[in-house]
Coordinates of C-alpha atoms and ligand atoms in Angstrom, one line a residue:
M53 CA 148.9 264.5 75.3
A54 CA 150.6 263.9 78.6
A55 CA 149.0 260.7 79.7
S56 CA 150.6 259.5 82.9
D57 CA 150.5 261.0 86.3
A58 CA 153.4 262.4 88.2
R59 CA 154.4 258.9 89.5
G60 CA 154.3 257.4 86.0
N61 CA 151.0 255.5 86.6
I62 CA 148.8 254.9 83.6
R63 CA 145.9 257.2 83.6
A64 CA 142.4 255.7 83.3
D65 CA 141.4 257.8 80.3
I66 CA 144.1 256.8 77.8
H67 CA 143.0 254.9 74.6
F68 CA 145.8 252.6 73.9
S69 CA 144.7 250.9 70.6
E70 CA 141.8 249.8 68.6
A71 CA 141.8 246.4 70.4
S72 CA 139.4 247.6 73.1
V73 CA 137.3 245.4 75.3
S74 CA 133.6 246.4 75.1
A75 CA 131.8 247.2 78.3
Q76 CA 131.0 243.9 79.9
D77 CA 127.5 242.5 80.1
Q78 CA 127.0 241.5 83.7
S79 CA 123.4 240.3 83.4
Q80 CA 124.3 236.6 83.2
T81 CA 124.1 235.0 86.6
A82 CA 124.9 231.2 86.0
F83 CA 128.1 229.8 84.8
D84 CA 129.7 226.3 84.9
V85 CA 132.7 227.6 86.8
I86 CA 133.3 230.7 88.8
V87 CA 136.8 231.6 89.6
V88 CA 137.3 234.0 92.6
G89 CA 140.4 236.2 92.2
S90 CA 142.4 237.3 89.1
G91 CA 146.0 236.3 90.0
A92 CA 148.1 234.0 87.7
G93 CA 146.7 230.8 89.2
A94 CA 143.1 232.0 88.8
M95 CA 143.5 233.1 85.2
T96 CA 145.3 229.9 84.3
A97 CA 142.4 228.0 85.7
A98 CA 139.9 230.1 83.7
V99 CA 141.8 229.8 80.4
T100 CA 142.0 226.0 80.8
A101 CA 138.4 225.6 81.9
A102 CA 137.2 227.7 78.9
D103 CA 139.3 225.5 76.6
Q104 CA 137.5 222.4 78.0
G105 CA 134.2 223.9 76.8
L106 CA 133.1 225.2 80.1
S107 CA 131.5 228.6 80.6
V108 CA 133.6 230.6 83.0
L109 CA 133.3 233.8 85.0
V110 CA 136.3 235.4 86.9
V111 CA 135.4 237.8 89.8
E112 CA 137.9 240.2 91.2
K113 CA 137.3 242.3 94.3
S114 CA 139.5 245.2 93.4
D115 CA 139.3 247.7 90.5
K116 CA 142.5 246.1 89.0
F117 CA 143.2 242.6 87.7
G118 CA 146.3 240.6 88.5
G119 CA 146.6 240.6 92.3
T120 CA 150.0 240.2 93.8
S121 CA 150.9 238.1 90.7
A122 CA 150.9 241.3 88.7
I123 CA 153.5 243.1 90.8
S124 CA 155.7 239.9 91.3
G125 CA 158.7 238.7 89.4
G126 CA 156.5 236.4 87.5
G127 CA 159.0 233.5 87.9
I128 CA 157.7 230.0 88.0
W129 CA 159.5 227.0 89.4
I130 CA 158.8 224.1 87.0
P131 CA 161.0 221.0 87.4
N132 CA 161.6 218.9 84.2
N133 CA 160.2 221.7 81.9
H134 CA 160.5 221.5 78.2
Y135 CA 162.2 224.9 77.8
F136 CA 165.3 223.6 79.8
K137 CA 165.2 220.4 77.7
R138 CA 165.0 222.4 74.5
M139 CA 168.3 224.1 75.4
G140 CA 170.0 220.8 76.2
G141 CA 169.5 220.9 80.0
R142 CA 169.1 217.7 82.1
D143 CA 166.4 217.2 84.7
S144 CA 164.1 214.4 85.5
H145 CA 160.9 213.5 87.4
D146 CA 162.8 211.4 89.9
Q147 CA 165.5 213.9 90.6
A148 CA 162.9 216.6 91.2
L149 CA 161.0 214.2 93.4
T150 CA 164.1 213.6 95.5
Y151 CA 164.6 217.3 95.9
L152 CA 160.9 218.1 96.8
R153 CA 160.8 215.2 99.3
A154 CA 163.9 216.6 101.0
A155 CA 162.6 220.2 100.9
T156 CA 159.1 219.4 102.2
A157 CA 160.4 217.0 104.8
G158 CA 157.3 214.9 105.1
R159 CA 155.0 217.8 105.7
V160 CA 153.0 217.4 102.4
D161 CA 150.9 214.5 101.2
E162 CA 153.1 212.8 98.7
R163 CA 150.1 212.5 96.2
R164 CA 150.2 216.3 95.9
L165 CA 153.9 216.4 95.2
L166 CA 153.5 213.8 92.5
A167 CA 150.5 215.7 91.0
Y168 CA 152.7 218.8 90.9
L169 CA 155.6 217.1 89.3
E170 CA 153.4 215.4 86.6
H171 CA 151.3 218.4 85.7
A172 CA 153.6 221.4 86.1
P173 CA 155.6 220.7 82.9
K174 CA 152.3 219.9 81.1
M175 CA 150.7 223.1 82.3
I176 CA 153.5 225.4 80.9
A177 CA 153.7 223.4 77.6
Y178 CA 149.9 223.9 77.3
L179 CA 150.1 227.6 77.9
E180 CA 152.9 228.0 75.4
A181 CA 151.0 226.1 72.8
K182 CA 147.5 227.5 73.4
S183 CA 147.8 230.9 75.0
R184 CA 149.7 234.1 74.9
V185 CA 152.0 233.1 77.8
R186 CA 155.7 232.9 76.9
Y187 CA 158.6 231.9 79.2
A188 CA 162.3 231.4 78.9
V189 CA 164.7 229.6 81.2
A190 CA 166.6 231.7 83.7
H191 CA 169.2 229.0 83.4
K192 CA 171.6 230.4 85.9
Y193 CA 169.1 230.7 88.7
P194 CA 169.9 227.9 91.1
D195 CA 167.4 226.0 93.2
Y196 CA 167.4 227.6 96.7
Y197 CA 168.5 224.6 98.7
Q198 CA 171.7 223.6 97.0
H199 CA 172.7 221.3 99.9
L200 CA 169.7 219.1 99.3
P201 CA 169.8 216.0 97.1
G202 CA 168.3 216.5 93.7
A203 CA 168.9 220.3 93.6
L204 CA 169.9 221.8 90.3
P205 CA 172.2 224.7 89.7
G206 CA 169.7 226.1 87.3
G207 CA 167.0 225.2 84.8
R208 CA 163.9 225.0 86.8
S209 CA 163.1 228.6 87.2
L210 CA 161.4 230.2 84.2
D211 CA 161.2 233.9 83.5
P212 CA 158.4 235.5 81.5
E213 CA 159.2 237.0 78.1
L214 CA 158.3 240.6 77.7
F215 CA 154.7 241.2 76.6
D216 CA 153.5 243.9 74.3
T217 CA 150.8 245.6 76.3
S218 CA 149.2 247.3 73.3
L219 CA 147.5 243.9 72.7
L220 CA 145.3 244.6 75.7
G221 CA 143.8 247.8 74.3
D222 CA 141.9 249.9 76.9
E223 CA 142.0 246.9 79.3
L224 CA 145.5 247.9 80.1
N225 CA 144.0 250.6 82.3
N226 CA 142.8 247.9 84.5
L227 CA 146.2 246.3 85.1
R228 CA 147.5 246.5 88.6
T229 CA 150.4 248.9 88.3
P230 CA 153.8 247.2 88.6
S231 CA 156.0 248.2 91.6
P232 CA 158.7 250.6 90.6
S233 CA 161.2 248.2 92.0
T234 CA 160.4 245.7 89.3
L235 CA 161.2 248.2 86.5
L236 CA 164.5 249.6 85.3
M237 CA 164.7 253.3 86.4
G238 CA 161.1 252.8 87.8
R239 CA 159.6 252.6 84.4
I240 CA 161.4 250.4 81.8
A241 CA 160.4 246.8 81.5
W242 CA 163.1 244.1 81.7
T243 CA 163.3 240.4 82.2
A244 CA 164.8 238.7 85.4
R245 CA 167.7 237.7 83.2
D246 CA 168.4 241.2 82.2
A247 CA 168.1 242.3 85.9
H248 CA 170.5 239.6 87.0
K249 CA 173.1 240.5 84.4
A250 CA 173.1 244.1 85.7
M251 CA 173.0 243.2 89.3
A252 CA 175.8 240.6 89.1
K253 CA 177.8 243.1 86.9
E254 CA 178.3 240.3 84.3
R255 CA 180.3 241.1 81.1
G256 CA 178.3 243.4 78.9
W257 CA 175.8 244.6 81.5
R258 CA 176.3 248.3 80.6
F259 CA 175.4 247.6 77.0
K260 CA 172.4 245.6 78.0
I261 CA 171.0 248.6 80.1
M262 CA 171.8 251.0 77.4
G263 CA 170.0 248.9 74.8
L264 CA 166.9 248.7 77.0
M265 CA 166.9 252.5 77.6
L266 CA 167.3 253.1 73.8
R267 CA 164.5 250.8 73.0
Y268 CA 162.3 252.6 75.4
Q269 CA 163.2 256.1 74.2
L270 CA 162.9 255.3 70.5
D271 CA 159.3 253.9 70.9
L272 CA 158.1 257.4 70.0
R273 CA 154.4 256.5 69.4
W274 CA 154.1 255.0 72.8
R275 CA 156.2 257.8 74.5
R276 CA 153.5 260.2 73.3
K277 CA 150.9 258.3 75.3
T278 CA 152.6 257.4 78.6
R279 CA 155.8 257.3 80.4
M280 CA 155.3 253.6 81.1
D281 CA 157.0 251.1 78.8
R282 CA 154.9 249.5 76.0
R283 CA 156.3 246.2 77.1
A284 CA 155.5 244.6 80.4
G285 CA 158.0 242.3 82.1
L286 CA 158.1 239.9 85.0
G287 CA 154.7 239.5 86.8
S288 CA 153.0 242.2 84.7
A289 CA 154.0 240.3 81.5
L290 CA 152.5 237.1 82.9
V291 CA 149.2 238.5 84.0
C292 CA 148.8 240.6 80.8
A293 CA 149.4 237.5 78.7
L294 CA 146.8 235.6 80.7
R295 CA 144.4 238.5 80.6
R296 CA 144.7 238.7 76.8
S297 CA 144.2 234.9 76.6
L298 CA 140.9 235.3 78.5
M299 CA 139.9 238.1 76.1
D300 CA 140.7 235.8 73.1
R301 CA 138.2 233.3 74.7
N302 CA 135.5 235.9 75.6
V303 CA 135.9 234.9 79.3
P304 CA 134.4 237.7 81.4
L305 CA 136.4 239.2 84.3
W306 CA 134.2 241.3 86.5
L307 CA 136.2 243.9 88.6
K308 CA 134.9 245.4 91.8
T309 CA 133.1 242.2 92.5
D310 CA 133.9 241.2 96.1
F311 CA 133.3 237.5 97.0
Q312 CA 131.4 237.3 100.3
E313 CA 130.2 233.8 101.0
L314 CA 129.6 230.3 99.4
V315 CA 126.2 229.0 98.5
L316 CA 126.0 225.4 99.8
E317 CA 123.3 223.0 98.6
G318 CA 122.4 220.5 101.2
G319 CA 124.0 222.0 104.3
K320 CA 127.5 222.0 105.6
E321 CA 127.7 218.2 106.2
G322 CA 127.9 216.6 102.7
G323 CA 126.6 219.7 101.0
K324 CA 127.7 220.8 97.5
V325 CA 128.9 224.2 96.6
S326 CA 126.5 225.6 94.0
G327 CA 127.4 229.3 93.8
I328 CA 128.7 232.4 95.5
V329 CA 127.3 235.6 97.0
V330 CA 129.2 238.8 95.8
D331 CA 129.1 242.5 96.7
Q332 CA 129.2 244.9 93.8
G333 CA 129.4 248.4 95.2
G334 CA 127.1 247.7 98.1
V335 CA 124.6 245.5 96.1
R336 CA 124.6 241.8 97.0
R337 CA 124.1 239.3 94.1
T338 CA 124.0 235.5 94.1
L339 CA 125.8 233.9 91.2
T340 CA 125.3 230.2 90.3
A341 CA 128.3 227.9 89.6
R342 CA 126.8 224.8 87.9
K343 CA 129.9 222.7 88.4
A344 CA 132.4 224.4 90.7
V345 CA 133.9 227.4 92.4
I346 CA 137.7 227.8 92.3
F347 CA 139.2 229.9 95.0
G348 CA 142.2 231.8 93.7
A349 CA 141.7 234.7 96.0
G350 CA 145.1 234.9 97.6
G351 CA 145.9 234.5 101.3
F352 CA 145.2 236.7 104.4
E353 CA 148.3 238.8 104.6
Q354 CA 146.4 242.0 104.4
N355 CA 144.1 241.1 107.3
Q356 CA 145.8 242.3 110.6
Q357 CA 143.3 240.3 112.8
L358 CA 144.0 237.1 111.0
R359 CA 147.7 237.8 111.1
E360 CA 147.5 238.1 114.9
K361 CA 145.5 235.0 115.2
Y362 CA 147.8 232.7 113.1
L363 CA 151.2 234.3 112.4
P364 CA 154.2 234.6 114.8
D365 CA 154.4 237.7 116.9
P366 CA 155.2 240.6 116.0
T367 CA 153.3 240.8 112.8
R368 CA 152.0 243.7 110.7
A369 CA 150.0 243.8 107.4
G370 CA 152.0 246.9 106.6
W371 CA 155.2 244.8 106.4
S372 CA 153.8 242.8 103.5
A373 CA 155.0 243.6 100.0
T374 CA 151.5 242.6 98.6
P375 CA 148.9 245.1 97.4
P376 CA 147.1 246.7 100.4
G377 CA 143.5 245.7 101.0
C378 CA 143.4 242.9 98.4
N379 CA 144.1 239.5 100.1
T380 CA 142.1 239.7 103.4
G381 CA 141.2 236.0 103.8
A382 CA 137.6 236.0 102.7
A383 CA 138.0 232.7 100.8
L384 CA 139.8 231.1 103.7
L385 CA 137.0 232.0 106.2
A386 CA 134.3 230.8 103.7
G387 CA 136.1 227.6 103.2
Q388 CA 136.5 227.0 107.0
A389 CA 132.8 227.8 107.4
A390 CA 132.0 225.1 104.9
G391 CA 134.0 222.5 106.9
A392 CA 137.4 222.6 105.2
A393 CA 140.6 221.6 107.0
T394 CA 143.5 224.0 107.0
D395 CA 147.3 223.7 107.2
L396 CA 150.4 225.9 107.5
L397 CA 148.5 229.0 108.8
E398 CA 151.5 230.1 110.8
W399 CA 153.6 230.4 107.7
C400 CA 154.2 233.1 105.1
W401 CA 156.3 233.3 102.0
W402 CA 158.6 235.5 104.1
A403 CA 160.7 238.2 102.7
P404 CA 162.4 241.1 104.4
T405 CA 161.0 244.4 103.4
I406 CA 161.9 248.1 103.6
A407 CA 159.1 250.7 104.0
V408 CA 159.5 253.8 101.7
P409 CA 157.5 257.0 102.6
K410 CA 154.6 257.6 100.1
E411 CA 154.8 254.2 98.5
E412 CA 151.6 252.2 99.1
K413 CA 153.5 249.0 100.2
P414 CA 157.1 248.2 101.3
R415 CA 159.7 246.8 98.9
G416 CA 160.9 243.2 99.2
V417 CA 164.7 242.8 99.6
F418 CA 165.4 239.7 97.6
A419 CA 168.9 240.1 96.0
E420 CA 170.7 243.0 97.6
R421 CA 171.5 241.0 100.9
A422 CA 174.0 238.9 98.8
F423 CA 175.9 241.9 97.5
P424 CA 179.4 242.1 98.9
G425 CA 179.9 244.5 101.7
A426 CA 176.5 244.6 103.3
I427 CA 175.8 242.8 106.5
V428 CA 172.6 242.4 108.6
V429 CA 172.7 242.7 112.4
N430 CA 170.3 242.5 115.3
G431 CA 170.0 245.2 118.1
L432 CA 173.1 243.7 119.8
G433 CA 175.1 244.4 116.6
R434 CA 175.5 240.7 115.9
R435 CA 174.9 238.8 112.7
F436 CA 172.4 235.9 113.1
V437 CA 172.0 234.5 109.6
N438 CA 173.7 234.1 106.2
E439 CA 172.5 237.4 104.7
A440 CA 172.5 235.7 101.2
A441 CA 170.0 233.0 102.3
P442 CA 166.7 232.6 100.5
Y443 CA 164.2 235.2 101.7
L444 CA 161.9 232.7 103.5
E445 CA 164.7 231.4 105.6
F446 CA 166.1 234.9 106.2
V447 CA 162.8 236.1 107.9
D448 CA 162.4 232.8 109.6
S449 CA 165.8 233.4 111.2
M450 CA 164.7 236.9 112.2
Y451 CA 161.8 235.3 114.2
R452 CA 164.1 232.7 115.8
D453 CA 166.7 235.2 116.7
N454 CA 164.1 237.6 118.0
A455 CA 162.9 234.9 120.5
V456 CA 166.5 234.4 121.7
T457 CA 167.4 238.1 122.0
G458 CA 164.2 239.2 123.7
G459 CA 162.9 241.1 120.8
R460 CA 166.1 242.7 119.4
S461 CA 166.0 241.2 115.9
I462 CA 162.8 242.6 114.4
P463 CA 163.5 245.0 113.0
A464 CA 167.0 244.0 111.8
W465 CA 169.5 246.4 110.3
V466 CA 171.5 246.2 107.1
I467 CA 174.8 248.0 107.4
F468 CA 177.1 249.0 104.6
D469 CA 179.9 251.6 103.8
A470 CA 180.5 254.3 101.2
H471 CA 182.1 251.9 98.8
F472 CA 179.1 249.6 98.8
R473 CA 176.8 252.7 98.5
F474 CA 178.6 253.9 95.4
N475 CA 178.5 250.5 93.7
Y476 CA 175.3 248.6 94.6
A477 CA 171.6 249.1 95.1
M478 CA 169.9 248.5 98.4
G479 CA 166.1 248.7 98.4
P480 CA 165.0 252.0 96.9
L481 CA 168.6 253.4 97.0
M482 CA 170.1 253.0 93.5
P483 CA 173.9 252.8 93.4
G484 CA 175.5 256.2 94.3
Q485 CA 177.3 256.3 90.9
V486 CA 173.8 256.8 89.4
M487 CA 171.9 258.3 92.3
P488 CA 174.3 260.1 94.8
D489 CA 173.0 261.0 98.2
S490 CA 172.5 264.6 97.2
R491 CA 169.8 263.3 94.8
L492 CA 167.9 261.2 97.4
R493 CA 164.7 262.6 98.8
N494 CA 165.5 264.5 102.0
A495 CA 162.6 262.7 103.8
W496 CA 164.4 259.4 103.3
L497 CA 167.3 260.3 105.6
G498 CA 166.2 259.0 109.0
S499 CA 163.3 257.0 107.6
V500 CA 164.6 254.9 104.8
Y501 CA 168.3 255.1 105.5
W502 CA 170.6 256.4 108.3
K503 CA 174.1 257.7 107.7
A504 CA 177.1 258.7 110.0
D505 CA 180.8 259.2 109.6
S506 CA 181.6 256.5 112.1
L507 CA 180.2 253.1 112.8
A508 CA 179.7 254.1 116.4
G509 CA 177.8 257.2 115.4
L510 CA 175.6 255.1 113.2
A511 CA 175.0 252.5 115.9
E512 CA 173.8 255.3 118.2
Q513 CA 171.4 256.7 115.6
I514 CA 169.7 253.3 115.1
G515 CA 169.8 252.1 118.7
V516 CA 172.2 249.2 118.0
D517 CA 175.0 248.1 120.4
A518 CA 178.1 249.9 119.2
A519 CA 180.7 247.5 120.6
G520 CA 178.8 244.6 119.2
L521 CA 178.6 246.1 115.7
A522 CA 182.3 247.1 115.8
A523 CA 183.3 243.5 116.7
T524 CA 181.0 242.1 114.0
V525 CA 182.5 244.4 111.3
D526 CA 186.0 243.4 112.4
T527 CA 185.2 239.8 112.0
M528 CA 183.5 240.2 108.7
N529 CA 186.4 242.2 107.3
D530 CA 188.7 239.2 108.1
Y531 CA 186.2 236.9 106.4
A532 CA 186.2 239.2 103.3
R533 CA 190.0 238.9 103.1
T534 CA 190.1 235.1 103.3
G535 CA 186.8 234.6 101.4
I536 CA 185.4 232.3 104.1
D537 CA 182.6 233.2 106.4
K538 CA 183.3 231.0 109.4
D539 CA 179.9 231.8 111.0
F540 CA 177.3 231.3 108.3
A541 CA 179.2 230.3 105.1
R542 CA 177.9 233.2 103.1
G543 CA 178.8 232.8 99.5
G544 CA 179.5 229.1 100.0
N545 CA 177.0 227.8 97.4
A546 CA 175.7 228.6 94.0
F547 CA 172.5 230.2 95.2
D548 CA 174.3 232.7 97.4
R549 CA 176.7 233.5 94.6
Y550 CA 173.9 234.0 92.1
Y551 CA 173.5 237.6 93.4
G552 CA 177.2 238.1 94.3
D553 CA 179.4 240.4 92.2
V554 CA 181.5 238.2 89.8
N555 CA 184.3 240.8 89.9
V556 CA 184.8 240.5 93.7
K557 CA 187.5 238.0 94.8
P558 CA 187.9 235.6 96.5
N559 CA 184.2 235.5 97.6
P560 CA 181.7 237.4 95.4
C561 CA 179.4 237.9 98.5
L562 CA 182.0 239.3 100.8
A563 CA 183.8 242.6 100.9
P564 CA 185.2 244.8 103.7
I565 CA 183.1 247.5 105.4
A566 CA 185.8 250.1 106.0
K567 CA 185.2 253.4 104.2
G568 CA 183.0 256.1 105.8
P569 CA 180.4 257.4 105.7
F570 CA 178.5 254.3 106.9
Y571 CA 174.9 253.5 106.3
A572 CA 172.1 251.6 107.8
M573 CA 168.6 250.5 106.6
R574 CA 165.8 249.0 108.6
L575 CA 164.5 245.5 107.6
D576 CA 161.1 244.4 108.6
A577 CA 159.8 240.8 108.9
G578 CA 157.8 241.1 105.8
D579 CA 156.2 238.6 103.3
I580 CA 155.0 238.3 99.8
G581 CA 151.9 236.4 100.8
T582 CA 150.8 233.9 103.3
K583 CA 151.6 230.2 102.8
G584 CA 148.8 228.4 104.7
G585 CA 145.3 228.0 103.8
L586 CA 142.6 225.5 102.9
L587 CA 143.8 221.9 102.6
T588 CA 143.5 220.4 99.2
N589 CA 144.0 217.0 97.6
A590 CA 146.0 216.2 94.4
D591 CA 143.1 217.4 92.3
A592 CA 143.0 220.8 94.0
Q593 CA 139.7 220.0 95.7
V594 CA 139.2 221.5 99.1
I595 CA 139.1 218.7 101.7
R596 CA 137.7 218.2 105.2
A597 CA 139.8 216.9 108.1
D598 CA 138.8 213.3 107.2
G599 CA 140.2 213.8 103.6
S600 CA 136.8 213.8 101.9
P601 CA 136.4 216.6 99.3
I602 CA 133.8 219.3 99.6
P603 CA 131.9 218.8 96.3
G604 CA 132.2 221.7 93.9
L605 CA 135.0 223.6 95.8
Y606 CA 138.6 223.9 94.6
A607 CA 141.4 226.1 96.0
I608 CA 144.7 227.2 94.4
G609 CA 147.5 229.6 95.1
N610 CA 147.7 231.2 98.5
T611 CA 144.1 230.3 99.3
S612 CA 145.4 226.8 99.6
A613 CA 147.9 225.3 102.0
S614 CA 151.1 225.3 99.9
V615 CA 152.3 222.1 98.2
M616 CA 155.7 223.2 99.2
G617 CA 155.0 222.8 102.9
T618 CA 157.3 225.1 104.9
A619 CA 159.9 225.4 102.1
Y620 CA 160.6 227.7 99.2
P621 CA 162.4 225.3 96.8
G622 CA 163.3 227.8 94.0
A623 CA 162.4 231.1 92.3
G624 CA 158.8 230.7 91.2
G625 CA 157.9 228.4 94.0
T626 CA 154.5 230.1 94.6
L627 CA 153.3 231.0 91.2
G628 CA 154.4 227.6 89.7
P629 CA 152.1 225.7 92.0
A630 CA 149.3 228.3 91.8
M631 CA 149.2 228.0 88.0
T632 CA 149.6 224.2 88.0
F633 CA 146.8 223.5 90.5
G634 CA 144.7 225.9 88.5
Y635 CA 145.2 223.8 85.4
I636 CA 144.6 220.6 87.4
A637 CA 141.4 222.0 88.9
A638 CA 140.0 222.9 85.5
H639 CA 140.7 219.5 84.0
H640 CA 139.2 217.8 87.0
I641 CA 136.0 219.8 86.8
A642 CA 135.8 219.2 83.1
R643 CA 136.1 215.4 83.6
G644 CA 133.1 215.8 86.0
A645 CA 135.0 213.6 88.5
Ligands
LIG143 C1 157.6 241.8 94.9 C2 157.1 240.4 94.7 C3 157.8 239.5 93.9 C4 157.4 238.2 93.8 N1 158.0 237.4 92.8 C5 157.6 236.1 92.7 C6 158.1 235.3 91.7 O1 158.9 235.7 90.8 N2 157.7 234.0 91.6 C7 156.7 233.5 92.5 O2 156.4 232.3 92.4 N3 156.1 234.3 93.4 C8 156.5 235.6 93.6 N4 155.9 236.4 94.4 C9 154.8 235.8 95.3 C10 153.6 235.7 94.4 O3 153.4 236.9 93.7 C11 152.4 235.4 95.2 O4 152.6 234.4 96.2 C12 151.2 235.0 94.3 O5 150.9 236.0 93.4 C13 150.0 234.6 95.0 O6 149.1 234.2 94.0 P1 147.5 234.1 94.3 O7 146.9 233.8 93.0 O8 147.3 233.2 95.4 O9 147.1 235.5 94.8 P2 147.1 237.0 94.0 O10 148.0 237.0 92.8 O11 147.3 238.0 95.0 O12 145.6 237.1 93.5 C14 144.6 237.1 94.4 C15 143.5 237.9 93.8 O13 142.3 237.7 94.5 C16 141.6 238.8 94.8 N5 140.7 238.7 95.8 C17 141.0 238.5 97.2 N6 139.9 238.5 97.9 C18 138.8 238.4 97.0 C19 137.4 238.4 97.2 N7 136.8 238.3 98.4 N8 136.6 238.5 96.0 C20 137.2 238.6 94.8 N9 138.5 238.7 94.7 C21 139.3 238.6 95.7 C22 142.7 239.9 95.1 O14 142.3 241.2 94.9 C23 143.7 239.4 94.1 O15 143.6 240.2 92.8 C24 156.3 237.7 94.5 C25 155.6 238.6 95.4 C26 156.0 239.9 95.5 C27 155.2 240.9 96.4

């Protein structure tokens, strides 16, 4: 039986194993805790609350569980974690606090930072002991701000182990399909550690890839069912493990159940949240939450109106790498209506993106900017940032430069030559040695990439100043020879070099742009979620402007204003806090505090 569609998506009618979930009874209307959303933070909260003896319901507006968490890298940034210690690594609470203080620069209540540092290691140790969630240290992945005190060259970012999706039974049909960009060849699961080995071309990378492909091909039973790998990696592994952990506890997760508004007992001033109103296929239902509602409903990045209200201009929901239509800010609006304070609403977890025709959302460009031989320029043909900078700072620089250049930096353009094209990936373009131009879709030429025999010809096609581009390339070629980028110090720290090519000397992030044909790709000012939201305290309770909590209301993940302030301290800086404050909220509710 062929059981996947032309794009490799899992079809809804496949029976994966005996371990099916029976049709869910939706007659119950009262629970101790209702969790809104089914991302990693929400499901961590639900698992923890159930273990505390509370009755829990998870409601999810879409027909798939997992949210953006499911299509993410699944990495979590957990300072002082036991995995790193187990392998002999050294970190401490104080060193991590030094780093977080420097990164957040006074923007976040110190009590929240302390809560994070205390509970993040406990949260992940708990999940390892009690649930299906398994991680390993991506020990070479450095903290993003290597220049700040307390930064580590690796050990705080954790990477999910692969998860055997047959354990989900038919519930696998309800998993949000991972992005092709998170899979080897668009279908084979791998860890971030595997992906890094291949991207950095570390010793043995070809064997690693061959091993993954063989494992996939030889799984004959699963191959007869679907083109998708039996194993899930990255964010899929994380949400599958959490979903299975909810199934182990019989915690119901209702799909197509759209949160609409809060039920407040006693009015807006001093009132307590006692339930929610949901929409199920046009039918409104009121559900009672005896103890609390936890918002884990993501941010507002898919709501164009809210983007225009809060985010810097220009802004487009279509530039976001998050699932279209999911995170439209319903929880934010409901919290505001209940009197909540907000913070950081003008910030996203920025990441440049490339739109690809026929794909439902654009792809984030996280690693490729560091590969040697690609530069990014504005419309004047000038560089404006260290291309290898963390993705948040990269897009922030696009906005800053856009203001200075009168709108010539959004979009920005990544430029590379034939040598780069042959050897490295960029967005959806796999290296030419595996996917030559002749095998690329015709429709991509002039929409995903532009190509010309000369730099001047390329500049003309994309509307970039040709003289400016020629001068920039000359300068960069000098820097490639000396290994020193005098403008932006690209490749000058461990984070930049993480995605460099170890075989390129003297600087793994710099190579000349010399051999035609030349290529350009358009980078939009994208994001992987909004960063601002409802203000919360150290217990994840939603608070008013005077600091008093709204009884019965908690917010985590991108529904809340980030504990990281305007920073992105390391890989996993969004999911780590989402899961940790989910864990904190569940314990706080159980204590009845
Ligand atoms: C390609 C990519 C890679 C990434 N990699 C990483 C990484 O490795 N590490 C990291 O830390 N971060 C990563 N991120 C960012 C991270 O995935 C998000 O910041 C994170 O998933 C946000 O979690 P959340 O729980 O707030 O929202 P989500 O995971 O998006 O979950 C929110 C859920 O709430 C549901 N919802 C929304 N409104 C309602 C409503 N009204 N009623 C009911 N349900 C509702 C949504 O449908 C969704 O399922 C990545 C993002 C992308 C796009």
